[in-house]
Coordinates of C-alpha atoms in Angstrom, one line a residue:
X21 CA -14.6 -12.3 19.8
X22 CA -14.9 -16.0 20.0
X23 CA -17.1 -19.0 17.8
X24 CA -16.0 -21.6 19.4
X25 CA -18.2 -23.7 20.6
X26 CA -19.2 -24.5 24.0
X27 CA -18.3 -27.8 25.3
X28 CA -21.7 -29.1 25.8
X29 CA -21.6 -28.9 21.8
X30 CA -19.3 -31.0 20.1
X31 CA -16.6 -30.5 23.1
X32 CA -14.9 -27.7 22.2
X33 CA -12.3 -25.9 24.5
X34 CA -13.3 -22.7 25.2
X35 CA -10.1 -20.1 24.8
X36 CA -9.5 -17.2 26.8
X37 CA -8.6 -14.2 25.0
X38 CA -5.6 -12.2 26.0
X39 CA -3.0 -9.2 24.7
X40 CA 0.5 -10.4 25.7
X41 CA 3.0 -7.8 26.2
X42 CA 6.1 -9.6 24.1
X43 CA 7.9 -6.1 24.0
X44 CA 11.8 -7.2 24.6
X45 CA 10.9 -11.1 25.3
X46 CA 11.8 -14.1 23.6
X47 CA 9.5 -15.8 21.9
X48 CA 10.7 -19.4 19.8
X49 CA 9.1 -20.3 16.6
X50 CA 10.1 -23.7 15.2
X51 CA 10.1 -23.9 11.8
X52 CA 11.0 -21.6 9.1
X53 CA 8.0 -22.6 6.2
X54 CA 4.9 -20.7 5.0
X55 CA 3.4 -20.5 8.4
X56 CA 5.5 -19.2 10.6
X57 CA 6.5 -16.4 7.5
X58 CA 2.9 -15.2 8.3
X59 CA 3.7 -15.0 12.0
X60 CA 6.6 -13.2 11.8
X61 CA 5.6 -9.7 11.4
X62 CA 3.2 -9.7 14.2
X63 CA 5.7 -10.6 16.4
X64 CA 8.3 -8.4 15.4
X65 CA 5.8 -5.5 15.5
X66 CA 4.8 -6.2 19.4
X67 CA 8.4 -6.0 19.7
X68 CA 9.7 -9.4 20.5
X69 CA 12.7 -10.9 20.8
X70 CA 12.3 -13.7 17.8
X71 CA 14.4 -16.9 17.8
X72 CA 13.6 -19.4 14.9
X73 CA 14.8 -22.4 15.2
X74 CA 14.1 -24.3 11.1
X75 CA 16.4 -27.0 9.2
X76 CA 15.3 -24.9 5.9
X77 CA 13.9 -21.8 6.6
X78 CA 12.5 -19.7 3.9
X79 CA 14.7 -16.9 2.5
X80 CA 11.7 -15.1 3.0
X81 CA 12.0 -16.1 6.6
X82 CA 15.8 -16.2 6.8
X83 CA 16.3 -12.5 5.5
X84 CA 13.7 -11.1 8.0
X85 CA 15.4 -8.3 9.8
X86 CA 15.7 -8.1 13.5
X87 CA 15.0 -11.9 14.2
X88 CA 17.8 -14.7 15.3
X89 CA 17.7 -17.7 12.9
X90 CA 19.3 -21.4 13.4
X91 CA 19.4 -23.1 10.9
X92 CA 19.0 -26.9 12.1
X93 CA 16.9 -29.6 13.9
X94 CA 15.1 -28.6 17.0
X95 CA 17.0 -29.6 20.4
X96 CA 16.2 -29.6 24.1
X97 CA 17.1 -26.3 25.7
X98 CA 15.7 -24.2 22.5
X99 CA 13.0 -23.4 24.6
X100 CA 15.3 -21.9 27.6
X101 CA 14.0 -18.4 28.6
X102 CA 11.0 -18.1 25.9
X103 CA 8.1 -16.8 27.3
X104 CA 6.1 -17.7 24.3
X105 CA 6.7 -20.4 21.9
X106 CA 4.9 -21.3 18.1
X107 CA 5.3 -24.6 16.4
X108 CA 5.3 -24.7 12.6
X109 CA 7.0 -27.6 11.5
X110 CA 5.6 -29.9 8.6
X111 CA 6.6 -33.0 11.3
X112 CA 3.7 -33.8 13.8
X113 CA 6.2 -35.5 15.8
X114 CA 8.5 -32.6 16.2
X115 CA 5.4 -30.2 16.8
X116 CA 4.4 -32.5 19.4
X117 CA 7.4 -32.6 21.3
X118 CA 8.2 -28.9 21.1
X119 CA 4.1 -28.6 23.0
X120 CA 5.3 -30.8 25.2
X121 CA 8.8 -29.2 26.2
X122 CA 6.9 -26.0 25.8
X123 CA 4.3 -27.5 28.6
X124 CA 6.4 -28.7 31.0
X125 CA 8.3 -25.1 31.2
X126 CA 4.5 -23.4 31.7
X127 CA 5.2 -21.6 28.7
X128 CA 2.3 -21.3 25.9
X129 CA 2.8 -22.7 22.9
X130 CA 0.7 -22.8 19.8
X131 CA 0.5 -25.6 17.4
X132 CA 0.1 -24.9 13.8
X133 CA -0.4 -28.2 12.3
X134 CA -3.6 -29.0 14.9
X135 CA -4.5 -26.1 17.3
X136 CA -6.4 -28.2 19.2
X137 CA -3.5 -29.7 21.0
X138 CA -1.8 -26.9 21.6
X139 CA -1.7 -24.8 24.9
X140 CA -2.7 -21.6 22.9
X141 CA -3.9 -20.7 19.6
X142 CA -3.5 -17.4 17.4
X143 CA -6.1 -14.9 16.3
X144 CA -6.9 -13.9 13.5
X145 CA -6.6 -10.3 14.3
X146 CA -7.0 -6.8 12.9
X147 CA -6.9 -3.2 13.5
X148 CA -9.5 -0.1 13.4
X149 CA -7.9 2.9 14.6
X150 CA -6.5 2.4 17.6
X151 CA -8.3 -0.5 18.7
X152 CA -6.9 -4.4 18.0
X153 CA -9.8 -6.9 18.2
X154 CA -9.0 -11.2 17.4
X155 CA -11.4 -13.8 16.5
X156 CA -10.9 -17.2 17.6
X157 CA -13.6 -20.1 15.2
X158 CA -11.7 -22.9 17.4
X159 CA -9.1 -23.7 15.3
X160 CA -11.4 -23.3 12.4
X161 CA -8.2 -20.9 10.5
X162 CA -10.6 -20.4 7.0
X163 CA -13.7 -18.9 9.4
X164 CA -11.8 -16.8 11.8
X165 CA -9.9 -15.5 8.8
X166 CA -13.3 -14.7 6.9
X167 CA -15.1 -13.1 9.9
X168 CA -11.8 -11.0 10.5
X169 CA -12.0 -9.6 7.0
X170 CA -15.5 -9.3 7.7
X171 CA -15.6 -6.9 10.3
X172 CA -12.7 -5.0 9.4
X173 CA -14.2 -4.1 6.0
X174 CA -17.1 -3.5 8.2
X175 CA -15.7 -1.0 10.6
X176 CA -14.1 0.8 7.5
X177 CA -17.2 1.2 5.6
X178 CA -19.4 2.4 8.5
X179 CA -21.8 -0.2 8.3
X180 CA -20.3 -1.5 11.9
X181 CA -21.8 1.5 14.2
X182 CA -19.2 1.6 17.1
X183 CA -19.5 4.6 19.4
X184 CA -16.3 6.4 19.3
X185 CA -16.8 10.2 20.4
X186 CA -13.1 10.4 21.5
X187 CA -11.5 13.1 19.7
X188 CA -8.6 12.0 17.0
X189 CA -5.4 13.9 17.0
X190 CA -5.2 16.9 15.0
X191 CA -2.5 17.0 12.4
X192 CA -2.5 16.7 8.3
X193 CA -1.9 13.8 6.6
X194 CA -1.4 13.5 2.7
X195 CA -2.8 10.8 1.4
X196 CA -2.1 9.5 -2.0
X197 CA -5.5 7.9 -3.5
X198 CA -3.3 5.9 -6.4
X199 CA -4.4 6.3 -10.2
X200 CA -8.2 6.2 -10.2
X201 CA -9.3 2.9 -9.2
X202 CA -10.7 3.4 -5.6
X203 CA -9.6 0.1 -4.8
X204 CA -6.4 1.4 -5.7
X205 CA -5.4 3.4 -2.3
X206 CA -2.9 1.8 0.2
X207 CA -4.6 0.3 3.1
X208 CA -2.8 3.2 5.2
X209 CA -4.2 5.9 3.7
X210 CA -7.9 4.0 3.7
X211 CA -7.5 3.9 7.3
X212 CA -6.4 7.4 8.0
X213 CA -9.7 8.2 5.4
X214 CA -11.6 7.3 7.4
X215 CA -10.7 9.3 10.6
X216 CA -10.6 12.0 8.7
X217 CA -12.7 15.4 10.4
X218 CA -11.7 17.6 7.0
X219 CA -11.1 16.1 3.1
X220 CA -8.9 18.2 1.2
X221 CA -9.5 16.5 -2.0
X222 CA -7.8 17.3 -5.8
X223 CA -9.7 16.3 -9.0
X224 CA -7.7 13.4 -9.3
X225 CA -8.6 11.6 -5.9
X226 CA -11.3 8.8 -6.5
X227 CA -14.4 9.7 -6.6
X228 CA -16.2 7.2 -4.9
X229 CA -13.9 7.3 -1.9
X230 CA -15.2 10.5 -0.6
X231 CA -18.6 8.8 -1.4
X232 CA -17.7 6.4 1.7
X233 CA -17.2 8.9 4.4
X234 CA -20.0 10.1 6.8
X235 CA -22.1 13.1 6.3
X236 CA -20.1 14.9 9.4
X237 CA -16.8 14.2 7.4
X238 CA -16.0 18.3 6.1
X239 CA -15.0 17.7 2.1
X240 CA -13.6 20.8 0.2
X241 CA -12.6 20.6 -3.1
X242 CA -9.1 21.7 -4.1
X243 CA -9.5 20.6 -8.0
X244 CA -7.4 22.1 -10.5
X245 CA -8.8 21.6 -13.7
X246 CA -6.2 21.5 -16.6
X247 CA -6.1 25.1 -18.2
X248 CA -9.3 26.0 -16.5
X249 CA -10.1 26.8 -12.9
X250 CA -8.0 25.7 -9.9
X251 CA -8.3 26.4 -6.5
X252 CA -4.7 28.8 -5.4
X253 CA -1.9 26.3 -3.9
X254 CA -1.5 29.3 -1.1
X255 CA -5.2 28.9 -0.3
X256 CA -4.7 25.0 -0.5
X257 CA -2.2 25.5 2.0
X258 CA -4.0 27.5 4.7
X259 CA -7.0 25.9 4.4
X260 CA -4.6 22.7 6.0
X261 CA -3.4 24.7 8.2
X262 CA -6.4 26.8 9.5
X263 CA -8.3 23.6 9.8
X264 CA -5.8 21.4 11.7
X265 CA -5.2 24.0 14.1
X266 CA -8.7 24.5 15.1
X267 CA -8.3 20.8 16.7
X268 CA -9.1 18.8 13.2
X269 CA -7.6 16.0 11.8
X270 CA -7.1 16.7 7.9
X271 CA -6.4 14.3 5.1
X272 CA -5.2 16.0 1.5
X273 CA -6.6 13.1 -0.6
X274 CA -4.5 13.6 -4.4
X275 CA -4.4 11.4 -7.2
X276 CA -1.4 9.1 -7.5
X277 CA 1.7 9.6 -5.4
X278 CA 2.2 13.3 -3.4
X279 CA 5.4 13.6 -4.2
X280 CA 4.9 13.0 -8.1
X281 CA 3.8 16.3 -9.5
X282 CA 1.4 16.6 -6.3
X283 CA 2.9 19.6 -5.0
X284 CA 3.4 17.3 -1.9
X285 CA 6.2 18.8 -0.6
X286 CA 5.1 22.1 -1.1
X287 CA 2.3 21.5 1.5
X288 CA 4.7 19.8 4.3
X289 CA 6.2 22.9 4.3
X290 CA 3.7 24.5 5.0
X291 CA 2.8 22.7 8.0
X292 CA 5.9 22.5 9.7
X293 CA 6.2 26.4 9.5
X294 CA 3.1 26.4 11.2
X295 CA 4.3 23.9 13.7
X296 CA 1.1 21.3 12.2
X297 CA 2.1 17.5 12.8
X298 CA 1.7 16.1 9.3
X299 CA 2.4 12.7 8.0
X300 CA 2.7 11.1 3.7
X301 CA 1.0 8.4 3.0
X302 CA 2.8 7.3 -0.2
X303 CA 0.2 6.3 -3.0
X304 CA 0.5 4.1 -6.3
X305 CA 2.0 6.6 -8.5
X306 CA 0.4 6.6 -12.0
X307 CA 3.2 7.1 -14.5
X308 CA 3.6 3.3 -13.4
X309 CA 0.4 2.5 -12.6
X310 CA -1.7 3.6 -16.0
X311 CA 0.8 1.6 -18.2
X312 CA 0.8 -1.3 -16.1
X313 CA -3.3 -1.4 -16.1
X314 CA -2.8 -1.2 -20.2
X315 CA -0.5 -4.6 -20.1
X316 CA 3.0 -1.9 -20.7
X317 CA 5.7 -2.7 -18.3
X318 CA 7.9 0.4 -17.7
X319 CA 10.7 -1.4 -17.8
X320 CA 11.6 -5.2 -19.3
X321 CA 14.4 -7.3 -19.0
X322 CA 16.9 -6.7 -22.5
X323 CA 15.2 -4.1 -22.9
X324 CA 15.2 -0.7 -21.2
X325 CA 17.4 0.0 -18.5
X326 CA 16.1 3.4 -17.4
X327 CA 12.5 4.9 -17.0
X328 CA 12.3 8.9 -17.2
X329 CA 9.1 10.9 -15.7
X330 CA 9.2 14.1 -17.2
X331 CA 6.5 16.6 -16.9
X332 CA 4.7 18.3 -19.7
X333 CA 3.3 21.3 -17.9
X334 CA 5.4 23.5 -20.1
X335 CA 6.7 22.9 -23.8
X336 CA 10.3 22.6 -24.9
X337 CA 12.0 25.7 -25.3
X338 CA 9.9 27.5 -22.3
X339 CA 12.2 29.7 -20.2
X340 CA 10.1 27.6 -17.2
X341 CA 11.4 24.3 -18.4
X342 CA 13.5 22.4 -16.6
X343 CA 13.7 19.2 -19.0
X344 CA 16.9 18.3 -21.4
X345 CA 14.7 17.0 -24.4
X346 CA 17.8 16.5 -26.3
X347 CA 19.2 14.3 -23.7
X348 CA 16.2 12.5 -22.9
X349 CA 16.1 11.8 -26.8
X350 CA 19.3 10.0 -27.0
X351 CA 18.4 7.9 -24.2
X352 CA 17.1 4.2 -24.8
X353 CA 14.8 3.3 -22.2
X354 CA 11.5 4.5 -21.4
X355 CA 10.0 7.9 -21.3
X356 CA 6.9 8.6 -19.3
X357 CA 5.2 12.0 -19.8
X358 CA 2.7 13.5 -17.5
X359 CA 0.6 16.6 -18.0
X360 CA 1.5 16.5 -21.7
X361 CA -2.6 15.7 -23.3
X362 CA -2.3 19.1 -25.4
X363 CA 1.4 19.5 -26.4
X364 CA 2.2 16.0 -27.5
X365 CA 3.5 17.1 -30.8
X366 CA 5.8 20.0 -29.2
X367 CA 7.3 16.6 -27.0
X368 CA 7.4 14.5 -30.2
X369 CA 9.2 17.7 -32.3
X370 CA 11.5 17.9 -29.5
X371 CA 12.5 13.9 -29.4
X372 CA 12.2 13.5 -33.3
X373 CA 15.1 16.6 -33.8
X374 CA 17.2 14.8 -30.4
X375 CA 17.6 11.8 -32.7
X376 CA 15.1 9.6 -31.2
X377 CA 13.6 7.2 -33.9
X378 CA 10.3 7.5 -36.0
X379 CA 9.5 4.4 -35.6
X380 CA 9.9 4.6 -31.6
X381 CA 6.5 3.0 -30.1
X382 CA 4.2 5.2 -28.5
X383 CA 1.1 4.7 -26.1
X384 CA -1.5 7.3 -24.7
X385 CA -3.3 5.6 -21.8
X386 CA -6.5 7.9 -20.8
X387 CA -8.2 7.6 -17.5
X388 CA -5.9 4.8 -16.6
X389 CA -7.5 1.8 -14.3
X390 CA -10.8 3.0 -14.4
X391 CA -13.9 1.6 -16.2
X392 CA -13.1 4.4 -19.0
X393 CA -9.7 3.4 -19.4
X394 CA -8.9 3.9 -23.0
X395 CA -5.6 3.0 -24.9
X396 CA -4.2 4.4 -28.5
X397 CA -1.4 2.8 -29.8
X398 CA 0.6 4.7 -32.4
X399 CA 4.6 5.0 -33.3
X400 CA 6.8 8.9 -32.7
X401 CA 6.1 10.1 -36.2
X402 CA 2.7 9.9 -35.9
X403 CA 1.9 10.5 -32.2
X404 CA 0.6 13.6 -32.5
X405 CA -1.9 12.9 -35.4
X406 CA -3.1 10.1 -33.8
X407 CA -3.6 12.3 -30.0
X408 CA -5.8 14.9 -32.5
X409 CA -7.6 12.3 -34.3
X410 CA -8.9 10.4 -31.4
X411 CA -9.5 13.5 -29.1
X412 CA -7.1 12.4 -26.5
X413 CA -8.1 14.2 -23.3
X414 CA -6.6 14.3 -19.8
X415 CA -6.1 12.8 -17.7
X416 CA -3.8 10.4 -20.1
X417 CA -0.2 9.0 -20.0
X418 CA 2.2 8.8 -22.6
X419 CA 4.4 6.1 -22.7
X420 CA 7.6 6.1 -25.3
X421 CA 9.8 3.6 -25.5
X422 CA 10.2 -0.1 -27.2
X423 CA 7.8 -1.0 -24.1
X424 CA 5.0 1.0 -25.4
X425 CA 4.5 -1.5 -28.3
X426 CA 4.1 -4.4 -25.7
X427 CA 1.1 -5.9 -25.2
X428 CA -0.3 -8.8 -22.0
X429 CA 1.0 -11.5 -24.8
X430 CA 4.2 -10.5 -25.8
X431 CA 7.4 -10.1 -23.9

């Protein structure tokens, strides 16, 4: 896709859009500041051979793996070899020469600082599936960026109709959805939402991203309601497997991470017994998430070294119990409990007789990062009083620890 403008209208170079195959050649980039940091990982991901050339790189830019850095002034011969070159000095003059060199060699080289004298200038580009498209708004950086995110959130959400009746690979794919907030999902799994044929999806996963997909998108609900109805992990299970190998591409949408108390694993296993391609998508896990969206840090500088996720699926003292509340109550850092809404005084009994302190600061965070996000703020002794009184209800987090008093103004 190109805006630039013809050359009867301002005078305007047209560009000619093109994929370059930079798998295993060397491309130059002079200058190690802000802009070429942003260049970097598209290069490296098309598989070229990267040679910066920067008097002071960035240590963002000179810790990037698989790239060659030299630290000092650009020379002749830097260019020896390159098949593609970038300029993204702060020096006009230096840019200049390196187009120049660059020209001379019939090697394309783009020019940060002013694209129009350059020999080539750089998309902004973006991905949909399988497909890569660019937009060039000559040289115009802030409008190719801004139609970019424009029709990528476009082709995500639907609302760009684009005929694609090839059939998608059939496999599983967990997805974590993140802690509540739909906004919340990784841009991986949104993407792989989207192709999704079948939505496994737990009681946890956002709402409102199901609400996205297509009326032709399968969604089966595989909620488990706390104490109350939940559909059998076995039948979770085959329904992944039945579906993917009847030629269907399946994403298990969970809440948070699918490794942290998702059962995650249990369902890979699954799959590979059944010889199913399956992929995790890690997610934004919410025994870091929920505090974080209250203004708690999990951990603090001075202050807590360690942070524990235990589970509170089972009380202390239950032959099922895998959890050393004793130790865990002569630790000092942070204890995050999951899954713990209707036995928070068992957990607090079990901490107060380990030796942990009355006075430790306690916070229950329910429906963390949603709109309903609620916050009670209360010390050990008292935990479970206040859980009763204010009719704490899943989902919730409970956060102990000197952290849990901490609040967006106070470190």
């Amino acid at each position: 896709m190109s805006a630039d403008a013809s050359p009867g209208h301002g005078g305007e170079r047209h560009h000619y859009l093109a994929g370059l195959d930079l798998n295993g050649r060397k491309v130059v980039v002079v200058g190690g500041g802000s802009v070429a940091q942003r260049r970097l990982p598209n290069l490296i991901a098309a598989g070229a051979d990267v040679h910066v050339v920067a008097v002071d790189p960035t240590p963002a830019v000179e810790s990037t793996p698989g790239i060659a850095v030299s630290r000092r002034a650009y020379v002749d011969g830097d260019l020896d070899g390159a098949w593609y070159v970038m300029a993204c000095t702060d020096d006009p003059e230096v840019n200049a020469r390196v187009v120049a060199d660059a020209e001379q060699r019939h090697t394309f080289c783009v020019r940060a600082d002013d694209a129009r004298h350059g020999t080539a200038v750089t998309p902004a580009s973006g991905r949909h599936r399988d497909v890569q498209f660019g937009v060039l708004a000559g040289g115009d950086h802030r409008l190719s960026a801004s139609l970019r995110a424009a029709i990528g959130r476009a082709l995500a959400e639907g609302s760009l109709d684009v005929a694609d009746d090839a059939p998608h690979a059939a496999g599983v794919a967990l997805v974590g959805g993140g802690p509540g907030d739909p906004d919340l999902i990784t841009v991986r799994g949104q993407k792989l939402l989207q192709q999704a044929d079948v939505v496994v999806a737990d009681r946890l996963a956002p709402p409102q991203l199901l609400a996205e997909l297509g009326p032709q998108v399968e969604i089966i609900d595989a909620a488990k309601v706390p104490y109350g109805r939940a559909m059998k992990q076995e039948a979770i299970n085959a329904v992944l497997v039945d579906r993917a190998a009847a030629g269907k591409f399946v994403v298990r949408l969970k809440g948070g991470d699918p490794y942290v108390y998702g059962r995650g694993f249990e369902e890979v296993q699954a799959c590979v017994d059944a010889g199913i391609p399956v992929t995790v998508v890690p997610g934004i896990s919410s025994p870091i998430a929920a505090p974080a969206a209250a203004g708690i840090p999990v951990t603090h500088r001075g202050v807590t070294h360690e942070v524990v996720i235990a589970s509170g699926h089972v009380p202390p003292g239950h032959p099922d119990s895998l959890v050393d509340w004793s130790a865990i109550a002569r630790l000092r850092g942070t204890l995050v409990l999951m899954m713990a809404v209707e036995r928070v005084d068992a957990f607090a009994e079990a901490l107060l007789a380990g030796g942990r302190a009355p006075q430790t600061p306690v916070a229950m965070i329910e429906n963390g990062s949603l709109p309903t996000q609620r916050v009670l703020r209360t010390d050990l002794a008292h935990a479970a009083a206040t859980a009763a009184a204010e009719s704490l209800r899943p989902p919730a987090i409970v956060v102990i620890g000197d952290v849990a008093g901490f609040t967006e103004l106070a470190g």
